């Protein structure tokens, strides 16, 4: 069967469109999650929606499963090949078809990298609202399939909020051309949303209509020392009420994170005293002087209220970069922790401080001397924590049981951004009720009755 199937695929897509054996580059065998490499039956590289449709129709006819692949920067194992299935890469579908500056709408193929879209938008005085560290490699299709968040969520929302329309191909090859650039369109179910965040389990995203916004002309950055988490919430609320949507970033770093960052990167302590929490705040706007004045005035109020204990306001782009450097210690995690056991959770905003304290105490009670760092976007409910595997006897499973058990107790989410993929399947039930998972399975069965799209990801076959 497989040679007849591969011959038919090659006839439909041409020899560049179907690679097998050693012709498949090793990078297609796994993703950034660190999962062991898996050899797919073939790497399929369509160059158009019609070719995606033809490939999926053939897979359907031959009952061959399909693993969609974007830039392979996913951290949950969602794009890792499945033995006997094809891996379908969108890398050849990388056209930015248009950017309409008047209406603020970009039309792109799914294989465009995030950075290529950001740069094309910037060249027209526009900004794309999502930004994340993997920007150079991750693709718009992968960003949509994981509903990626990243740095701009407070101001612009996640990928879902950027998407006005998308084109997707179902498991049997049917094309759903949902590319209508209207914000208002209440004509039955808004089907694009089932593909966003579905991690390739419902179909292949091939094109998208995305919002782009006028680029801000001014940016100001401040680092603020805080006495406790309640002060952080008050400060965020104060900034939102005084500066509204100008608040672009509100990153919170607990003392353990600041200590590690300063040590790992050989930086100077940002403040004379060792404060329990530090917030890194970015605000953007049209006028530099007005923005700075509004920032200073809001900070003045925070000092009076006792929510801010100390602050540094960047006087230049270089100083802003230096303040951001403290937050960028995350790049050091893979080399400094042996290994880093990373968590990407979200919690009701009011509970984040209590969760962090409870979690740290529980880790220390179980593994005295454990080393971990807590940091997060907080403004969007997202908390990251990384535990040094060497300080917990390398027992990642036990650490996950402890942390995800607490997330469940606090009614949080085991994945704020990165998705479930392969790695968090066992924990889906900590954040979703059986009825919710059953509804997900019903959608899967309706759109992919043979279970061919990215099998074994998010949940196992029923
Ligand atoms: C250094 C670094 C920093 C990161 N920072 C962030 C961050 O701040 N916020 C965040 O949310 N994530 C972050 N990530 C995770 C990752 O970059 C995102 O999940 C990203 O959106 C994945 O895009 P990708 O193109 O690499 O997708 P892949 O890894 O290739 O695939 C991810 C999932 O999407 C599916 N998929 C891919 N393309 C398609 C398609 N066209 N149609 C249907 N399904 C598809 C795959 O099957 C898989 O399930 C980071 C990763 C790294 C390595």
PDB file of N, CA and C in Angstrom, residues 5-6 9 18 40-44 55-56 59 64-69 81-88:
ATOM      1  N   UNK A   5       0.646   4.487  -2.419  1.00  0.00           N
ATOM      2  CA  UNK A   5       0.242   5.775  -1.824  1.00  0.00           C
ATOM      3  C   UNK A   5       1.296   6.851  -2.104  1.00  0.00           C
ATOM      4  N   UNK A   6       2.575   6.503  -1.881  1.00  0.00           N
ATOM      5  CA  UNK A   6       3.636   7.495  -2.079  1.00  0.00           C
ATOM      6  C   UNK A   6       3.754   7.875  -3.564  1.00  0.00           C
ATOM      7  N   UNK A   9       1.009  10.324  -4.197  1.00  0.00           N
ATOM      8  CA  UNK A   9       1.357  11.633  -3.600  1.00  0.00           C
ATOM      9  C   UNK A   9       2.360  12.366  -4.490  1.00  0.00           C
ATOM     10  N   UNK A  18       7.463  15.648  -2.027  1.00  0.00           N
ATOM     11  CA  UNK A  18       7.401  14.418  -1.206  1.00  0.00           C
ATOM     12  C   UNK A  18       8.820  13.884  -0.996  1.00  0.00           C
ATOM     13  N   UNK A  40       8.962   9.944  10.011  1.00  0.00           N
ATOM     14  CA  UNK A  40       7.631   9.804   9.404  1.00  0.00           C
ATOM     15  C   UNK A  40       7.704   8.935   8.149  1.00  0.00           C
ATOM     16  N   UNK A  41       6.549   8.515   7.666  1.00  0.00           N
ATOM     17  CA  UNK A  41       6.484   7.743   6.419  1.00  0.00           C
ATOM     18  C   UNK A  41       7.044   8.588   5.271  1.00  0.00           C
ATOM     19  N   UNK A  42       6.700   9.870   5.266  1.00  0.00           N
ATOM     20  CA  UNK A  42       7.217  10.806   4.253  1.00  0.00           C
ATOM     21  C   UNK A  42       7.071  12.214   4.793  1.00  0.00           C
ATOM     22  N   UNK A  43       7.910  13.117   4.268  1.00  0.00           N
ATOM     23  CA  UNK A  43       7.721  14.544   4.551  1.00  0.00           C
ATOM     24  C   UNK A  43       7.062  15.141   3.310  1.00  0.00           C
ATOM     25  N   UNK A  44       5.875  15.669   3.493  1.00  0.00           N
ATOM     26  CA  UNK A  44       5.111  16.219   2.368  1.00  0.00           C
ATOM     27  C   UNK A  44       5.184  17.740   2.449  1.00  0.00           C
ATOM     28  N   UNK A  55      -3.181  16.276  -1.089  1.00  0.00           N
ATOM     29  CA  UNK A  55      -2.427  15.376  -0.202  1.00  0.00           C
ATOM     30  C   UNK A  55      -3.355  14.778   0.862  1.00  0.00           C
ATOM     31  N   UNK A  56      -4.208  15.636   1.458  1.00  0.00           N
ATOM     32  CA  UNK A  56      -5.091  15.124   2.519  1.00  0.00           C
ATOM     33  C   UNK A  56      -6.141  14.167   1.951  1.00  0.00           C
ATOM     34  N   UNK A  59      -4.409  10.906   1.614  1.00  0.00           N
ATOM     35  CA  UNK A  59      -4.211  10.295   2.949  1.00  0.00           C
ATOM     36  C   UNK A  59      -5.525   9.678   3.432  1.00  0.00           C
ATOM     37  N   UNK A  64      -4.101   7.123   5.883  1.00  0.00           N
ATOM     38  CA  UNK A  64      -2.772   7.473   6.414  1.00  0.00           C
ATOM     39  C   UNK A  64      -2.922   8.743   7.262  1.00  0.00           C
ATOM     40  N   UNK A  65      -2.348   8.741   8.444  1.00  0.00           N
ATOM     41  CA  UNK A  65      -2.470   9.897   9.338  1.00  0.00           C
ATOM     42  C   UNK A  65      -1.519  11.023   8.913  1.00  0.00           C
ATOM     43  N   UNK A  66      -1.813  12.238   9.410  1.00  0.00           N
ATOM     44  CA  UNK A  66      -1.110  13.450   8.988  1.00  0.00           C
ATOM     45  C   UNK A  66      -0.693  14.255  10.215  1.00  0.00           C
ATOM     46  N   UNK A  67       0.580  14.634  10.293  1.00  0.00           N
ATOM     47  CA  UNK A  67       1.047  15.509  11.369  1.00  0.00           C
ATOM     48  C   UNK A  67       1.445  16.845  10.749  1.00  0.00           C
ATOM     49  N   UNK A  68       0.661  17.915  10.945  1.00  0.00           N
ATOM     50  CA  UNK A  68       1.054  19.214  10.406  1.00  0.00           C
ATOM     51  C   UNK A  68       2.310  19.733  11.118  1.00  0.00           C
ATOM     52  N   UNK A  69       3.210  20.331  10.333  1.00  0.00           N
ATOM     53  CA  UNK A  69       4.424  20.922  10.919  1.00  0.00           C
ATOM     54  C   UNK A  69       4.564  22.367  10.451  1.00  0.00           C
ATOM     55  N   UNK A  81       6.587  13.899  14.570  1.00  0.00           N
ATOM     56  CA  UNK A  81       5.963  12.922  13.672  1.00  0.00           C
ATOM     57  C   UNK A  81       5.425  11.710  14.415  1.00  0.00           C
ATOM     58  N   UNK A  82       4.512  11.011  13.750  1.00  0.00           N
ATOM     59  CA  UNK A  82       3.958   9.756  14.263  1.00  0.00           C
ATOM     60  C   UNK A  82       4.394   8.674  13.278  1.00  0.00           C
ATOM     61  N   UNK A  83       4.910   7.566  13.778  1.00  0.00           N
ATOM     62  CA  UNK A  83       5.376   6.502  12.887  1.00  0.00           C
ATOM     63  C   UNK A  83       4.225   6.039  11.983  1.00  0.00           C
ATOM     64  N   UNK A  84       4.524   5.907  10.683  1.00  0.00           N
ATOM     65  CA  UNK A  84       3.500   5.461   9.732  1.00  0.00           C
ATOM     66  C   UNK A  84       2.655   6.592   9.174  1.00  0.00           C
ATOM     67  N   UNK A  85       2.786   7.792   9.757  1.00  0.00           N
ATOM     68  CA  UNK A  85       2.019   8.955   9.278  1.00  0.00           C
ATOM     69  C   UNK A  85       2.934   9.847   8.437  1.00  0.00           C
ATOM     70  N   UNK A  86       2.333  10.680   7.589  1.00  0.00           N
ATOM     71  CA  UNK A  86       3.166  11.682   6.912  1.00  0.00           C
ATOM     72  C   UNK A  86       3.303  12.897   7.822  1.00  0.00           C
ATOM     73  N   UNK A  87       4.435  13.596   7.687  1.00  0.00           N
ATOM     74  CA  UNK A  87       4.564  14.932   8.286  1.00  0.00           C
ATOM     75  C   UNK A  87       4.301  15.906   7.154  1.00  0.00           C
ATOM     76  N   UNK A  88       3.411  16.873   7.380  1.00  0.00           N
ATOM     77  CA  UNK A  88       3.053  17.823   6.327  1.00  0.00           C
ATOM     78  C   UNK A  88       3.564  19.203   6.709  1.00  0.00           C
TER      79      UNK A  88
END
